[in-house]
Short mmCIF file of C-alpha atoms and ligand atoms in Angstrom, two decimals:
data_model
loop_
_atom_site.label_atom_id
_atom_site.label_comp_id
_atom_site.label_asym_id
_atom_site.label_seq_id
_atom_site.Cartn_x
_atom_site.Cartn_y
_atom_site.Cartn_z
CA MET A 3 79.27 84.21 -1.33
CA SER A 4 78.89 85.84 2.09
CA GLY A 5 77.57 89.31 2.68
CA PHE A 6 81.09 90.55 3.28
CA ASP A 7 82.35 89.01 0.04
CA HIS A 8 79.53 90.70 -1.78
CA CYS A 9 80.28 94.01 -0.18
CA VAL A 10 83.99 93.92 -1.08
CA ALA A 11 83.44 92.71 -4.58
CA GLY A 12 81.13 95.67 -5.05
CA GLY A 13 83.88 98.10 -3.92
CA GLY A 14 82.61 98.38 -0.36
CA TYR A 15 84.42 97.93 2.90
CA PRO A 16 83.04 95.71 5.64
CA GLY A 17 84.14 97.46 8.78
CA LYS A 18 85.26 100.65 10.46
CA ALA A 19 87.12 102.95 8.05
CA PRO A 20 90.71 103.82 8.97
CA PRO A 21 91.70 107.31 10.18
CA GLY A 22 91.18 109.82 7.39
CA TYR A 23 87.78 108.38 6.49
CA ARG A 24 84.41 108.15 8.11
CA ASN A 25 81.65 105.57 7.75
CA ILE A 26 78.33 106.95 6.56
CA PRO A 27 75.60 104.48 7.64
CA ARG A 28 73.03 103.11 5.27
CA THR A 29 69.77 105.05 4.96
CA LYS A 30 66.47 104.14 3.33
CA THR A 31 67.55 105.74 0.11
CA GLN A 32 71.35 105.25 0.11
CA LYS A 33 73.78 102.40 0.67
CA ALA A 34 76.37 102.65 3.44
CA ARG A 35 79.52 104.37 2.18
CA ILE A 36 82.85 105.72 3.25
CA GLU A 37 83.69 109.37 2.95
CA VAL A 38 86.97 111.22 3.14
CA ASP A 39 87.33 113.21 6.34
CA GLU A 40 89.35 116.08 4.89
CA HIS A 41 90.93 117.27 8.13
CA TRP A 42 92.37 113.86 9.07
CA ALA A 43 92.97 112.94 5.46
CA SER A 44 95.39 115.82 5.01
CA LEU A 45 97.38 114.65 8.05
CA VAL A 46 97.49 111.09 6.78
CA ARG A 47 98.67 112.37 3.38
CA GLU A 48 101.32 114.47 5.09
CA ALA A 49 102.52 111.40 7.02
CA PHE A 50 102.87 109.44 3.78
CA GLU A 51 104.71 112.28 2.06
CA GLU A 52 107.10 112.71 4.96
CA TYR A 53 107.83 109.04 5.35
CA ALA A 54 108.42 108.71 1.61
CA LYS A 55 111.36 111.14 1.87
CA GLY A 56 113.20 108.39 3.66
CA ASP A 57 114.52 110.15 6.72
CA SER A 58 111.66 109.97 9.19
CA SER A 59 111.19 107.09 11.57
CA TYR A 60 107.86 105.61 12.65
CA GLN A 61 108.45 107.50 15.90
CA ASP A 62 108.67 110.83 14.01
CA ILE A 63 105.39 110.05 12.27
CA SER A 64 103.71 108.97 15.50
CA ASP A 65 104.80 112.20 17.15
CA VAL A 66 103.40 114.48 14.52
CA LEU A 67 100.15 112.55 14.27
CA ALA A 68 99.78 112.71 18.04
CA GLU A 69 100.40 116.43 18.01
CA ALA A 70 97.65 116.84 15.45
CA GLY A 71 95.31 114.71 17.53
CA ILE A 72 95.56 111.27 15.94
CA CYS A 73 96.01 109.14 19.07
CA THR A 74 94.81 105.89 20.53
CA ARG A 75 91.46 105.91 22.28
CA LEU A 76 93.32 106.45 25.57
CA GLY A 77 95.03 109.52 24.15
CA ASN A 78 98.49 108.00 23.72
CA PRO A 79 100.52 108.47 20.54
CA LEU A 80 100.09 105.63 18.06
CA ALA A 81 102.34 102.68 18.76
CA LEU A 82 105.01 102.19 16.14
CA GLU A 83 103.27 99.03 14.90
CA MET A 84 100.10 101.07 14.35
CA VAL A 85 102.05 103.63 12.35
CA ARG A 86 103.48 100.83 10.28
CA ARG A 87 99.99 99.43 9.65
CA LEU A 88 98.68 102.87 8.71
CA LEU A 89 101.48 103.45 6.23
CA SER A 90 101.04 100.04 4.68
CA ASN A 91 97.27 100.11 4.45
CA PRO A 92 96.37 100.04 0.73
CA PHE A 93 92.98 101.46 1.64
CA TYR A 94 94.59 104.92 1.44
CA ALA A 95 95.51 104.27 -2.17
CA GLY A 96 91.92 103.31 -2.97
CA GLN A 97 92.17 99.55 -2.53
CA VAL A 98 90.64 97.13 -0.12
CA ARG A 99 92.61 94.16 1.20
CA TYR A 100 90.34 91.28 1.92
CA LYS A 101 91.22 87.67 2.54
CA GLY A 102 94.70 88.31 1.24
CA ARG A 103 93.59 89.83 -2.03
CA LEU A 104 93.33 93.44 -3.16
CA TYR A 105 90.12 94.82 -4.59
CA SER A 106 89.64 98.26 -5.92
CA GLY A 107 87.43 100.17 -3.53
CA ALA A 108 84.57 102.49 -4.20
CA HIS A 109 86.01 105.09 -1.82
CA GLU A 110 88.18 108.01 -2.79
CA PRO A 111 91.96 107.47 -2.36
CA ILE A 112 93.82 109.80 -0.02
CA VAL A 113 97.26 109.14 -1.51
CA ASP A 114 98.08 108.30 -5.08
CA GLN A 115 99.40 104.92 -6.13
CA GLN A 116 102.89 106.27 -6.76
CA LEU A 117 103.29 107.77 -3.28
CA PHE A 118 101.87 104.64 -1.67
CA CYS A 119 104.39 102.48 -3.56
CA ARG A 120 107.27 104.77 -2.61
CA VAL A 121 106.34 104.45 1.07
CA GLN A 122 106.29 100.64 0.75
CA GLU A 123 109.75 100.79 -0.82
CA VAL A 124 111.15 102.87 2.05
CA MET A 125 109.65 100.43 4.53
CA GLN A 126 111.24 97.58 2.64
CA GLU A 127 114.64 99.27 2.61
CA ARG A 128 114.37 99.91 6.35
CA SER A 129 113.53 96.34 7.12
CA ASP A 130 116.58 95.34 5.03
CA GLY A 131 118.67 97.14 7.61
CA HIS A 132 119.01 100.67 6.24
CA GLN A 133 118.66 103.15 9.07
CA PRO A 134 117.18 106.59 8.67
CA LYS A 135 119.86 109.15 8.14
CA GLY A 136 119.22 110.87 11.45
CA LYS A 137 118.15 114.12 9.85
CA ARG A 138 118.34 116.38 12.88
CA THR A 139 120.84 116.84 15.60
CA PHE A 140 119.54 118.39 18.75
CA LEU A 141 122.55 120.29 20.02
CA LEU A 142 120.89 121.12 23.29
CA ARG A 143 119.30 117.76 24.09
CA GLY A 144 119.62 117.23 27.85
CA LEU A 145 120.60 120.83 28.62
CA LEU A 146 117.41 122.87 28.41
CA TYR A 147 115.11 123.26 31.38
CA CYS A 148 111.73 124.92 31.69
CA ALA A 149 111.76 127.97 33.97
CA THR A 150 108.09 127.47 34.83
CA CYS A 151 108.08 123.86 35.95
CA GLN A 152 111.82 123.01 36.15
CA HIS A 153 111.38 120.05 33.79
CA LEU A 154 113.98 119.00 31.32
CA LEU A 155 112.87 119.89 27.81
CA THR A 156 112.51 117.05 25.35
CA ALA A 157 113.84 117.23 21.82
CA GLU A 158 111.35 116.19 19.19
CA SER A 159 111.51 115.72 15.47
CA HIS A 160 108.36 116.62 13.60
CA LEU A 161 107.35 116.87 10.01
CA ARG A 162 107.53 120.64 10.10
CA GLY A 163 110.88 120.76 11.88
CA GLY A 164 112.56 119.88 15.15
CA TYR A 165 111.80 121.51 18.43
CA TYR A 166 112.28 121.40 22.17
CA ARG A 167 109.38 121.40 24.54
CA CYS A 168 108.60 120.97 28.19
CA ILE A 169 107.76 117.38 29.15
CA SER A 170 104.66 118.52 31.03
CA TYR A 171 103.22 119.66 27.70
CA VAL A 172 101.51 116.24 27.62
CA ARG A 173 100.66 116.02 31.32
CA ARG A 174 98.09 117.80 33.35
CA PRO A 175 98.22 120.57 34.30
CA ARG A 176 99.85 121.44 31.02
CA CYS A 177 102.86 123.69 31.04
CA PRO A 178 102.03 127.03 29.46
CA GLU A 179 105.52 127.52 28.06
CA PRO A 180 105.61 127.51 24.27
CA TYR A 181 107.71 125.00 22.32
CA LEU A 182 111.08 126.21 21.09
CA PRO A 183 111.98 125.97 17.47
CA LEU A 184 115.18 123.96 17.06
CA GLN A 185 117.24 126.25 14.86
CA ALA A 186 116.47 129.50 16.67
CA THR A 187 117.23 128.01 20.10
CA ASP A 188 120.46 126.32 19.00
CA SER A 189 121.71 129.53 17.51
CA GLN A 190 120.84 131.56 20.61
CA VAL A 191 123.07 129.29 22.68
CA GLU A 192 125.83 129.24 20.05
CA GLU A 193 125.77 133.01 20.08
CA ILE A 194 126.21 133.06 23.87
CA LEU A 195 129.07 130.62 23.62
CA GLY A 196 130.69 132.64 20.84
CA ALA A 197 130.59 135.74 23.03
CA LEU A 198 132.00 134.14 26.16
CA HIS A 199 135.04 135.90 27.43
CA ILE A 200 136.94 136.33 30.67
CA ASP A 201 138.40 139.75 31.18
CA THR A 202 141.96 140.16 32.32
CA GLU A 203 141.01 141.65 35.63
CA HIS A 204 138.75 138.71 36.54
CA GLN A 205 141.41 136.27 35.42
CA ALA A 206 143.97 137.99 37.68
CA ARG A 207 141.55 137.77 40.62
CA ILE A 208 141.07 134.05 40.11
CA VAL A 209 144.77 133.32 39.84
CA GLU A 210 145.44 135.39 42.97
CA ALA A 211 142.72 133.58 44.85
CA LEU A 212 144.08 130.19 43.80
CA ASP A 213 147.60 131.01 44.84
CA GLY A 214 146.25 132.40 48.10
CA LEU A 215 144.54 129.10 48.86
CA VAL A 216 147.71 127.06 48.32
CA GLU A 217 149.72 129.48 50.47
CA GLU A 218 147.09 129.46 53.21
CA ARG A 219 147.12 125.67 53.22
CA SER A 220 150.90 125.45 53.67
CA ARG A 221 150.74 128.06 56.46
CA LEU A 222 148.02 126.10 58.27
CA ARG A 223 149.96 122.92 57.91
CA GLY A 224 153.08 124.50 59.47
CA ARG A 225 150.98 125.79 62.34
CA ASP A 226 148.48 122.98 63.02
CA GLU A 227 149.91 119.72 61.86
CA LEU A 228 152.24 119.03 64.81
CA GLY A 229 149.59 119.96 67.37
CA LEU A 230 146.98 117.72 65.76
CA ARG A 231 149.40 114.81 65.64
CA ARG A 232 150.18 115.22 69.35
CA GLN A 233 146.47 115.29 70.22
CA ALA A 234 145.92 112.14 68.24
CA ASP A 235 148.83 110.39 69.95
CA ALA A 236 147.52 111.46 73.38
CA ILE A 237 144.10 109.95 72.64
CA ARG A 238 145.70 106.70 71.47
CA VAL A 239 147.59 106.46 74.75
CA LYS A 240 144.41 107.13 76.76
CA ARG A 241 142.63 104.48 74.74
CA LEU A 242 145.33 101.93 75.56
CA ASN A 243 145.13 102.79 79.28
CA LEU A 244 141.41 102.42 79.19
CA ILE A 245 141.70 98.98 77.64
CA ASP A 246 144.21 97.93 80.33
CA ARG A 247 141.95 99.10 83.14
CA TYR A 248 138.95 97.41 81.52
CA ALA A 249 140.98 94.18 81.37
CA GLY A 250 141.70 94.67 85.11
CA ASP A 251 137.92 94.77 85.79
CA MET A 252 137.97 98.44 86.87
CA PHE A 253 135.07 99.34 84.51
CA SER A 254 131.65 98.04 83.72
CA ASP A 255 130.95 97.07 80.13
CA GLU A 256 128.76 100.08 79.62
CA GLU A 257 131.25 102.60 81.01
CA PHE A 258 133.95 101.10 78.81
CA ARG A 259 131.84 101.26 75.65
CA THR A 260 130.84 104.86 76.30
CA VAL A 261 134.37 106.14 76.79
CA ILE A 262 135.99 104.11 74.05
CA SER A 263 133.44 105.27 71.50
CA ARG A 264 134.11 108.91 72.48
CA TYR A 265 137.82 108.33 71.83
CA GLU A 266 137.00 106.83 68.41
CA VAL A 267 134.95 109.89 67.42
CA GLU A 268 137.75 112.21 68.52
CA LEU A 269 140.37 110.24 66.63
CA ASP A 270 138.23 110.21 63.48
CA ASP A 271 137.87 113.97 63.63
CA LEU A 272 141.63 114.49 64.08
CA THR A 273 142.43 112.11 61.23
CA ARG A 274 140.03 114.02 58.97
CA ARG A 275 141.71 117.31 59.81
CA LEU A 276 145.17 115.88 59.21
CA ASP A 277 144.13 114.40 55.86
CA PHE A 278 142.73 117.78 54.97
CA LEU A 279 146.02 119.52 55.74
CA ALA A 280 147.95 116.87 53.84
CA ARG A 281 146.19 117.77 50.57
CA ASP A 282 148.22 120.69 49.35
CA LEU A 283 145.78 121.57 46.49
CA THR A 284 148.62 121.98 44.02
CA SER A 285 147.22 119.68 41.40
CA GLU A 286 143.64 120.92 41.87
CA VAL A 287 144.83 124.50 41.44
CA ALA A 288 146.81 123.56 38.35
CA GLN A 289 143.69 122.08 36.87
CA VAL A 290 141.61 125.17 37.47
CA LYS A 291 144.37 127.31 35.94
CA ALA A 292 144.34 125.11 32.85
CA HIS A 293 140.61 125.63 32.63
CA ILE A 294 141.07 129.38 32.62
CA THR A 295 143.09 129.03 29.43
CA THR A 296 140.38 126.79 28.00
CA ALA A 297 137.61 129.13 29.08
CA ARG A 298 139.28 132.04 27.31
CA ALA A 299 139.48 130.03 24.09
CA LEU A 300 135.98 128.50 24.15
CA PRO A 301 134.66 130.34 21.08
CA GLU A 302 137.64 129.28 18.94
CA LEU A 303 137.56 125.73 20.26
CA TYR A 304 133.90 125.46 19.41
CA GLN A 305 134.63 126.48 15.85
CA LYS A 306 137.02 123.56 15.57
CA CYS A 307 134.34 120.94 16.27
CA ARG A 308 134.08 118.80 13.17
CA ASP A 309 130.45 117.78 13.29
CA ALA A 310 127.20 118.19 15.14
CA SER A 311 127.88 115.44 17.64
CA GLU A 312 131.19 116.98 18.60
CA ARG A 313 129.47 120.33 19.03
CA ARG A 314 126.88 118.72 21.26
CA GLU A 315 129.56 117.11 23.44
CA PHE A 316 131.36 120.40 23.64
CA LEU A 317 128.26 122.29 24.76
CA ARG A 318 127.62 119.65 27.41
CA SER A 319 131.11 120.08 28.78
CA VAL A 320 130.63 123.83 29.15
CA PHE A 321 126.96 124.19 30.12
CA ARG A 322 125.19 122.34 32.89
CA ARG A 323 121.69 123.78 32.66
CA ILE A 324 120.15 126.34 30.37
CA VAL A 325 116.86 127.58 31.78
CA VAL A 326 114.37 128.88 29.28
CA ARG A 327 111.28 131.05 29.63
CA ASP A 328 109.07 132.33 26.85
CA ARG A 329 111.41 131.11 24.10
CA SER A 330 114.42 132.95 25.46
CA ILE A 331 117.28 132.00 27.68
CA GLN A 332 116.73 133.15 31.22
CA HIS A 333 119.62 131.70 33.12
CA ILE A 334 122.72 129.64 32.43
CA GLU A 335 124.59 127.33 34.74
CA TYR A 336 128.07 126.25 33.67
CA GLN A 337 129.86 122.99 34.38
CA PRO A 338 132.46 123.18 37.11
CA PRO A 339 134.93 124.77 37.16
CA PHE A 340 133.62 127.04 34.39
CA HIS A 341 130.90 128.13 36.82
CA LEU A 342 133.63 130.00 38.72
CA LEU A 343 135.32 131.39 35.65
CA LEU A 344 132.58 132.55 33.34
CA PRO A 345 130.01 135.39 33.30
CA GLU A 346 127.21 135.63 35.85
CA GLU A 347 129.81 135.03 38.52
CA HIS A 348 131.78 138.02 37.32
CA ALA A 349 130.08 140.63 39.36
CA LYS A 350 131.36 139.15 42.58
CA GLY A 351 134.34 140.71 44.37
CA SER A 352 137.60 138.94 45.10
CA ILE A 353 136.35 137.69 48.47
CA HIS A 354 133.58 135.74 46.83
CA VAL A 355 135.89 134.40 44.19
CA GLN A 356 138.17 133.06 46.88
CA GLN A 357 135.32 131.59 48.92
CA ASP A 358 133.75 129.97 45.90
CA LEU A 359 137.06 128.54 44.78
CA ARG A 360 137.77 127.29 48.26
CA SER A 361 134.51 125.40 48.61
CA PHE A 362 134.91 124.04 45.09
CA LEU A 363 138.48 122.78 45.65
CA GLU A 364 137.99 121.53 49.19
CA GLY A 365 134.68 119.86 48.51
CA GLU A 366 131.91 119.26 50.98
CA GLY A 367 133.94 116.92 53.18
CA ALA A 368 136.28 119.69 54.33
CA PRO A 369 136.25 120.29 58.08
CA ARG A 370 135.04 123.69 59.28
CA ALA A 371 137.64 126.16 60.45
CA SER A 372 136.03 126.07 63.92
CA SER A 373 136.17 122.35 64.27
CA SER A 374 134.93 120.62 67.40
CA GLN A 375 136.96 120.73 70.60
CA VAL A 376 139.09 117.72 71.41
ZN1 LIG B 19 107.25 123.62 31.72
#
């Protein structure tokens, strides 16, 4: 029998005790022993209890342990395999596994036999293909941003509840913003959505601006289209002449390339302006008008969502970014075209409404009114 065998047979443990315990070295008067480290032990117990309920994943457990300070030596959260080993270590139930056999240990158990067995059953069920029930839905996952460092907030499930927190919580320098409790934050946003409303006056301004844009476009087309077409034709003729003269050796290569590329640039510009006039905006305007109806009905439509995942999709289609400071909502950006229809844009006068709608409908590729000389 080796020294190790002796040790185990006597209820000892030949090695470093797992988290939740500490090794007390041998002294002149006492044998080496293993003591419960009450602070860590309570966390380990909590992890067992939570996992036994059947709806936490290894990731959930790793997260909460990391938050409480149980990490790898490098300070990373425990890998899922380490969580699995922790939860299946019979040491916590007072036993020592050695050379494939279990011995009862001399140390004090942290979890009772019943809880330990329950955890093993849950693990077994999981490995048979049962997935955790997905206990929490984070309605605002992907929508919340930290006002202090502009980071997206992550959604995390912990033993004590779900929450959102700034990603730089774990980086240095740490973000000073507090984490946001899940329920309170979700309901703040739901309240805002429930109160969304477009007043009649604002609606009238938008409709007027939209109709104005369509009208303006048809007026511009009547006025500019013919002229632009003539200019384009004239350049095409000049280009042909140039090619003829080049073929008759009246130009050097370099002169030819310079002039022909200038014609190409001018033609491109004219084509862009003609394409622009050709889009009459009717269908774009019809779409924005349909969104006004939707925007007015957002609270009722939200009520009709059948489950949490539908609600989450819905919120994503209305909100683009929700910026949070000190656990309250500081600023909201809506998805287009709601950003032109909903509050925060309200205060603007009709001129702004028209300008905003114009740049939204025409996009960034639209030529400036004062386009380059031809
Ligand atoms: Zn932050």
